[in-house]
CSV table of C-alpha atoms and ligand atoms in Angstrom, one decimal:
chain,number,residue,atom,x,y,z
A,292,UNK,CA,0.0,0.0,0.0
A,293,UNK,CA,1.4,3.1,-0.7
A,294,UNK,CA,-0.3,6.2,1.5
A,295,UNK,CA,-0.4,9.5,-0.4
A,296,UNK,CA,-3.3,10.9,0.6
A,297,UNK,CA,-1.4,13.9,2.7
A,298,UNK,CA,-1.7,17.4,1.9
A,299,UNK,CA,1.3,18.7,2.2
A,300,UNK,CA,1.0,21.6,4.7
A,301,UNK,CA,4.1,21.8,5.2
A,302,UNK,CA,5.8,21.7,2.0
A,303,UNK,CA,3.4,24.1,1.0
A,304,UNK,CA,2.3,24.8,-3.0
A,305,UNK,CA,-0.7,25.0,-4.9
A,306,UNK,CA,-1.4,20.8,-4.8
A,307,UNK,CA,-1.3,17.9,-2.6
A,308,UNK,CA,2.4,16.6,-1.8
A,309,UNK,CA,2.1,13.4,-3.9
A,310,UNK,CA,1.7,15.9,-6.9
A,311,UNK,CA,4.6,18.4,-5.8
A,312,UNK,CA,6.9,18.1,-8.7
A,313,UNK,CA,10.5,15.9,-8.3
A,314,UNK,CA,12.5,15.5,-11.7
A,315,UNK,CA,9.5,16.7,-13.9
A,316,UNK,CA,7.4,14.4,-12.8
A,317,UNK,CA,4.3,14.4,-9.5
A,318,UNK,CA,6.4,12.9,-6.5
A,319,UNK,CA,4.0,10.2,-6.3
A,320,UNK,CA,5.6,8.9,-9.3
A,321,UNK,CA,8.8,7.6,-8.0
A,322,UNK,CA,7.6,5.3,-4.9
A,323,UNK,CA,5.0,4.1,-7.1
A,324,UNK,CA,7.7,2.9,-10.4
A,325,UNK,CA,9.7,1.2,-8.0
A,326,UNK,CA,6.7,-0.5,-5.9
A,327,UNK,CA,5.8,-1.7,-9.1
A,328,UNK,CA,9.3,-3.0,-10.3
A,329,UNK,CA,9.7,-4.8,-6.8
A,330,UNK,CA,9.9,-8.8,-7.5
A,331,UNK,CA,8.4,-8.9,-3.9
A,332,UNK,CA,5.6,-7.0,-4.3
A,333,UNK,CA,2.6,-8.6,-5.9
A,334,UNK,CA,-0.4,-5.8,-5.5
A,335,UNK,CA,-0.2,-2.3,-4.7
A,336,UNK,CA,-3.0,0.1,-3.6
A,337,UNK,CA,-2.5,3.9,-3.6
A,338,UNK,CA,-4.3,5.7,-1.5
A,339,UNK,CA,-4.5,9.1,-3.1
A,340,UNK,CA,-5.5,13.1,-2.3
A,341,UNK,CA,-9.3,13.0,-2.5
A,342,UNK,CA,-10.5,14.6,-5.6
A,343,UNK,CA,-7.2,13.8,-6.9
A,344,UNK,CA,-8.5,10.0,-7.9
A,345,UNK,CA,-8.2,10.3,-11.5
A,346,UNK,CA,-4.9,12.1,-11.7
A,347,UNK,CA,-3.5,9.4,-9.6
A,348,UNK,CA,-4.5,6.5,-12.1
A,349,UNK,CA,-3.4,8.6,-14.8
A,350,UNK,CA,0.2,8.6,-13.1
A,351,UNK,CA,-0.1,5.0,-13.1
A,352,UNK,CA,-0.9,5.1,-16.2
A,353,UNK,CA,1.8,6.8,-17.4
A,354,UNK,CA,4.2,4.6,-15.9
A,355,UNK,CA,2.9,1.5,-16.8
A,356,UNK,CA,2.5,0.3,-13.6
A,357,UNK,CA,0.6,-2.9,-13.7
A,358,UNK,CA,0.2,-3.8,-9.8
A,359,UNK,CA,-1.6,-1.2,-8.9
A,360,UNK,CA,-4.7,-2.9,-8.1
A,361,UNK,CA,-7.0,0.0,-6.5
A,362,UNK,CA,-6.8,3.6,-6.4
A,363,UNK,CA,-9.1,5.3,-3.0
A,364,UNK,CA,-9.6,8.5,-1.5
A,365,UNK,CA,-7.5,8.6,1.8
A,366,UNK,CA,-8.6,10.1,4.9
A,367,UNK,CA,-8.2,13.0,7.1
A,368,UNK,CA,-5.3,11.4,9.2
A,369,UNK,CA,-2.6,9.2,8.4
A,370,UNK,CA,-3.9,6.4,10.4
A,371,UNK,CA,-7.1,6.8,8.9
A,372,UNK,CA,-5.7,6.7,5.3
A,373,UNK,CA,-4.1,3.1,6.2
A,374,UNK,CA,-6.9,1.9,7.5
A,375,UNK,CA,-9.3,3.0,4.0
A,376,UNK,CA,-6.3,1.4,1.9
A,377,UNK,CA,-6.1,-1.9,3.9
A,378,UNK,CA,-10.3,-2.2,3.0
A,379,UNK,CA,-9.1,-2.9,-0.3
A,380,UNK,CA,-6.5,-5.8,0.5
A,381,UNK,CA,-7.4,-8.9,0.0
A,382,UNK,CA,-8.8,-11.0,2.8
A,383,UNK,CA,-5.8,-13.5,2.0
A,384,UNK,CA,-3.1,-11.7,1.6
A,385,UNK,CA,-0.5,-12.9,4.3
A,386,UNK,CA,1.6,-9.3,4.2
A,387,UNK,CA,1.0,-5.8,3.9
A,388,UNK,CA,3.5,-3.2,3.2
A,389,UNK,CA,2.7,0.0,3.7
A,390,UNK,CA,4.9,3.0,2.4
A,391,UNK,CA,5.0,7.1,2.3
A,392,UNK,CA,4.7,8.1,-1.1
A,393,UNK,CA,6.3,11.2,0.4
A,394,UNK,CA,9.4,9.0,0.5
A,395,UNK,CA,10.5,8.4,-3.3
A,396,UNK,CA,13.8,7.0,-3.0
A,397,UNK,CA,13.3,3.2,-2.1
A,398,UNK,CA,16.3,1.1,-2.5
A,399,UNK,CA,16.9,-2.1,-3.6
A,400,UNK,CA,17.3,-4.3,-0.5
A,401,UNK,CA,14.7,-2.4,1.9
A,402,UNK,CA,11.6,-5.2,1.2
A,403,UNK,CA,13.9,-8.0,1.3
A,404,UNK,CA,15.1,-7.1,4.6
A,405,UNK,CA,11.4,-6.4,6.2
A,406,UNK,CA,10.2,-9.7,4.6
A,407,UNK,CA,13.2,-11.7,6.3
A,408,UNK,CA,12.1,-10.4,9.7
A,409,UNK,CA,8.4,-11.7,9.1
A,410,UNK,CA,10.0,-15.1,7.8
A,411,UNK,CA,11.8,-15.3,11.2
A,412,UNK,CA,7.8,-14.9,13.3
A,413,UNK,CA,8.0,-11.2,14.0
A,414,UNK,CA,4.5,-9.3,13.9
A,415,UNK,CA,5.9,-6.6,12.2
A,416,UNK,CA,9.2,-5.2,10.5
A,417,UNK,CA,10.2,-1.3,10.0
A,418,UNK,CA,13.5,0.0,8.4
A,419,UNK,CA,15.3,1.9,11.4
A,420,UNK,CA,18.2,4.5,11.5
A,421,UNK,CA,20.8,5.1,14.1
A,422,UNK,CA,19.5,8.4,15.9
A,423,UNK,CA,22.5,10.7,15.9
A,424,UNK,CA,21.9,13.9,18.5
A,425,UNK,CA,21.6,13.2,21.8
A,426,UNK,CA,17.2,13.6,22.0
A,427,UNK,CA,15.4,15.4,25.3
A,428,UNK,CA,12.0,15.3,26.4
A,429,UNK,CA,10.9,19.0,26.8
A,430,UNK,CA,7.4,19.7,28.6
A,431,UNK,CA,6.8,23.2,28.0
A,432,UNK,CA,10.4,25.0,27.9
A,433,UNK,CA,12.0,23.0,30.8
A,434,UNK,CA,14.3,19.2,29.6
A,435,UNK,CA,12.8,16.8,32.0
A,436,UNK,CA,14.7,14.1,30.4
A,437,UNK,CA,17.7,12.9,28.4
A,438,UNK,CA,16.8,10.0,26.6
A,439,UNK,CA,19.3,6.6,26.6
A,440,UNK,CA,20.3,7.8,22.6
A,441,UNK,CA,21.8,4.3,22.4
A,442,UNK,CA,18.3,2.3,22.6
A,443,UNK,CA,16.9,5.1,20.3
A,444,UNK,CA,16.2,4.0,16.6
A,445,UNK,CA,14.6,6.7,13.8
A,446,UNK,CA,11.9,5.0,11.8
A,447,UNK,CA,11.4,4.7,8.3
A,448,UNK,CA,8.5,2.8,5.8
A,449,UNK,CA,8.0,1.1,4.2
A,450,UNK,CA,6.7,-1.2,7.1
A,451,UNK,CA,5.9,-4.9,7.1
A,452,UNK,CA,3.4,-6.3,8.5
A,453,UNK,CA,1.5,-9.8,9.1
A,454,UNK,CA,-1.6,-9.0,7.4
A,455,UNK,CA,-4.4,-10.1,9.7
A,456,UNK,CA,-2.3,-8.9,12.9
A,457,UNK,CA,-2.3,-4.9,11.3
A,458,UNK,CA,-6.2,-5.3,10.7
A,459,UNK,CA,-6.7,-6.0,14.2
A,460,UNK,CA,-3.9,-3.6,16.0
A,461,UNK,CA,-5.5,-0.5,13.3
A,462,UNK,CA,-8.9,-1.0,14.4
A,463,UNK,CA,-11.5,1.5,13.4
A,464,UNK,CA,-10.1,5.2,15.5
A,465,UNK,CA,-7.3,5.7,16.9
A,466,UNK,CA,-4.0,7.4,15.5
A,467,UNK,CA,-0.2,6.8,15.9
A,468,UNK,CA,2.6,8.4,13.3
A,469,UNK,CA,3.1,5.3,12.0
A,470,UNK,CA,1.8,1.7,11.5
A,471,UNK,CA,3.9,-0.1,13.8
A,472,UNK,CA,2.9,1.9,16.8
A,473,UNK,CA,-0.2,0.2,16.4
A,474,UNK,CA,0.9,-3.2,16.6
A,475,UNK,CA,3.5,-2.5,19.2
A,476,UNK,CA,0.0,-1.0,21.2
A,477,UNK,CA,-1.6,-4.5,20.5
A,478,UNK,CA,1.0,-6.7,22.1
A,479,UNK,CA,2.8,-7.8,18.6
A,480,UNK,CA,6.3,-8.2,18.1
A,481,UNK,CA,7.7,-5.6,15.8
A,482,UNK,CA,11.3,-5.2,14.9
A,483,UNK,CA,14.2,-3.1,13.1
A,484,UNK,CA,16.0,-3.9,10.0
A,485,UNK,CA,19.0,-1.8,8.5
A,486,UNK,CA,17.4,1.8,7.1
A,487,UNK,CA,18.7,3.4,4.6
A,488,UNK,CA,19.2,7.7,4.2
A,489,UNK,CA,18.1,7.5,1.1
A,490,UNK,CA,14.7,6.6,2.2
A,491,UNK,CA,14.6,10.3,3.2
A,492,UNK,CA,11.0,11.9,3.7
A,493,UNK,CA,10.2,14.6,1.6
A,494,UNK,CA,8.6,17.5,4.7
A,495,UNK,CA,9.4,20.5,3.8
A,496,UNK,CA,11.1,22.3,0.3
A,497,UNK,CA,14.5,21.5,1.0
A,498,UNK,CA,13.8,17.6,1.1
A,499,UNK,CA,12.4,17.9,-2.5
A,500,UNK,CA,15.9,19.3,-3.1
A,501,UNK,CA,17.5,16.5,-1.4
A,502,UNK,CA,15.5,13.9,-3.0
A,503,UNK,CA,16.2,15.4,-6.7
A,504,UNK,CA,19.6,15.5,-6.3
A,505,UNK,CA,19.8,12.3,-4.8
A,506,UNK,CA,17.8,11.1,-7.7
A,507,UNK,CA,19.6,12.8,-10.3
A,508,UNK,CA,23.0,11.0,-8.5
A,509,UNK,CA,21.6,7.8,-9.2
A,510,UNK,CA,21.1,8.3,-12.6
A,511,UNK,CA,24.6,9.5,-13.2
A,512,UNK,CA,23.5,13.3,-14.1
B,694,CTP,N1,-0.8,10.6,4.5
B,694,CTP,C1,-2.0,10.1,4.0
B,694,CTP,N2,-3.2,10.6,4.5
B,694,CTP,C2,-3.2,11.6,5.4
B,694,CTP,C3,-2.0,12.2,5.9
B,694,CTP,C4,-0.8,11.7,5.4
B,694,CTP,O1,-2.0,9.2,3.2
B,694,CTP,N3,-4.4,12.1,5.8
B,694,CTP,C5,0.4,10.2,3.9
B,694,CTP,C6,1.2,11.3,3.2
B,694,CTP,O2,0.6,11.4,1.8
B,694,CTP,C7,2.6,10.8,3.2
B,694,CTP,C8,2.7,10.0,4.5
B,694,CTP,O3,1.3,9.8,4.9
B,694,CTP,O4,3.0,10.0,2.1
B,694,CTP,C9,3.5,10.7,5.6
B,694,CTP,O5,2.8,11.9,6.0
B,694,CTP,P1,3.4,13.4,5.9
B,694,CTP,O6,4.8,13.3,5.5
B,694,CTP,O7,3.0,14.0,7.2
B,694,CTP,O8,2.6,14.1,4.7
B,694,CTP,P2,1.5,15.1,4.7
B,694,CTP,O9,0.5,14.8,5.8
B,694,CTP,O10,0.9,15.2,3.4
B,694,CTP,O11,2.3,16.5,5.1
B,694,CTP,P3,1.9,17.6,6.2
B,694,CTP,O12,1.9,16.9,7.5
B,694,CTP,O13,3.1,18.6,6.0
B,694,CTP,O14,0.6,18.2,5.8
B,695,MG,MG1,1.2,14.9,7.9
């Protein structure tokens, strides 16, 4: 599942992030090409801008991406975008990815690595970074805390799941920033595989920068 259904606020511009331009082309372009040349990945549904439906399949289109197997309307939250996309999953599918179209750059590697750690009987698997600065907790303007940096990861998606176990940990309300915290909130057994930078999120204008040239690095221009 790729979830693209965001609006952007803080990147800003005249349309929703998944249409923000990166190398000529909507953002939502990039994830979506290589979701769709992933050996691993049989099905994909996007779960697009509202009012934005046909554009979407039109970028589809345009790529010739031939997994994509539904295109819906997400939601006003995150969490509620993941849970309109997973509606349209099979009932027997036995994994569910789910990924950030605001993150284009998805290396080759990533979904092997996630689909290992299922293979080994975890719940759930997310790509995870080092965190590098040392990380507070601030309540107001006063540090209460220092946090043990060594037991801190920084999350990426996409995310593996075990299909049936993400039904039941999304439920029908609730949000978190991210799918695992679901899980994790349920009881299931989630883990970390190796990250990758290049998995960068694109937030604000100077991450579109970063993703072009990154993009433009790979291709040798
Ligand atoms: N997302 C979504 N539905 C929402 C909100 C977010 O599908 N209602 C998706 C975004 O499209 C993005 C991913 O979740 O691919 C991560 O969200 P974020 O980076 O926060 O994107 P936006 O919510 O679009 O950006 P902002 O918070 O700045 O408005
Ligand atoms: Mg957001």
């Amino acid at each position: 599942m790729l979830v693209a259904a965001g609006r952007g606020e803080r990147l800003g511009g005249d349309r929703p992030k998944a249409f923000a331009p990166l190398a000529g082309l909507p953002l939502l372009a990039e994830p979506l090409r290589r979701l769709d040349e992933e050996p691993l990945v049989d099905a994909i549904v996007v779960v697009c801008p509202p009012e934005w439906e046909e554009q979407s399949i039109l970028v589809a289109e345009d790529l010739g991406a031939s997994k994509v197997s539904s295109c819906v309307p997400g939601g006003e939250s995150r969490s509620d975008s993941v849970r309109i996309g997973l509606a349209e999953v099979p009932e027997d599918a036995a994994v569910v990815l789910v990924h950030d179209a605001a993150r284009p750059l998805l290396p080759e590697g990533v979904v092997q690595r996630l689909l290992d750690a299922l293979l080994q009987g975890y719940d759930g698997a997310v790509p995870g970074l080092p965190v590098v600065d040392t990380m507070k907790r601030v309540v107001g303007d006063v540090v209460t805390e220092t946090l043990p940096r060594a037991e801190l990861v920084a999350v990426q998606t996409p995310q593996a799941f075990v299909a049936p176990v993400l039904r039941r940990a999304l439920g029908a309300t609730g949000e978190q920033t991210d799918c695992a915290a679901f899980v994790e909130a349920a009881g299931g057994r989630v883990t970390i595989v190796a990250g990758d930078e290049r998995l960068l999120k694109v937030t604000g204008p100077a991450d579109l920068a970063r993703a072009a040239a990154l993009l433009a690095a790979e291709r040798g221009e």
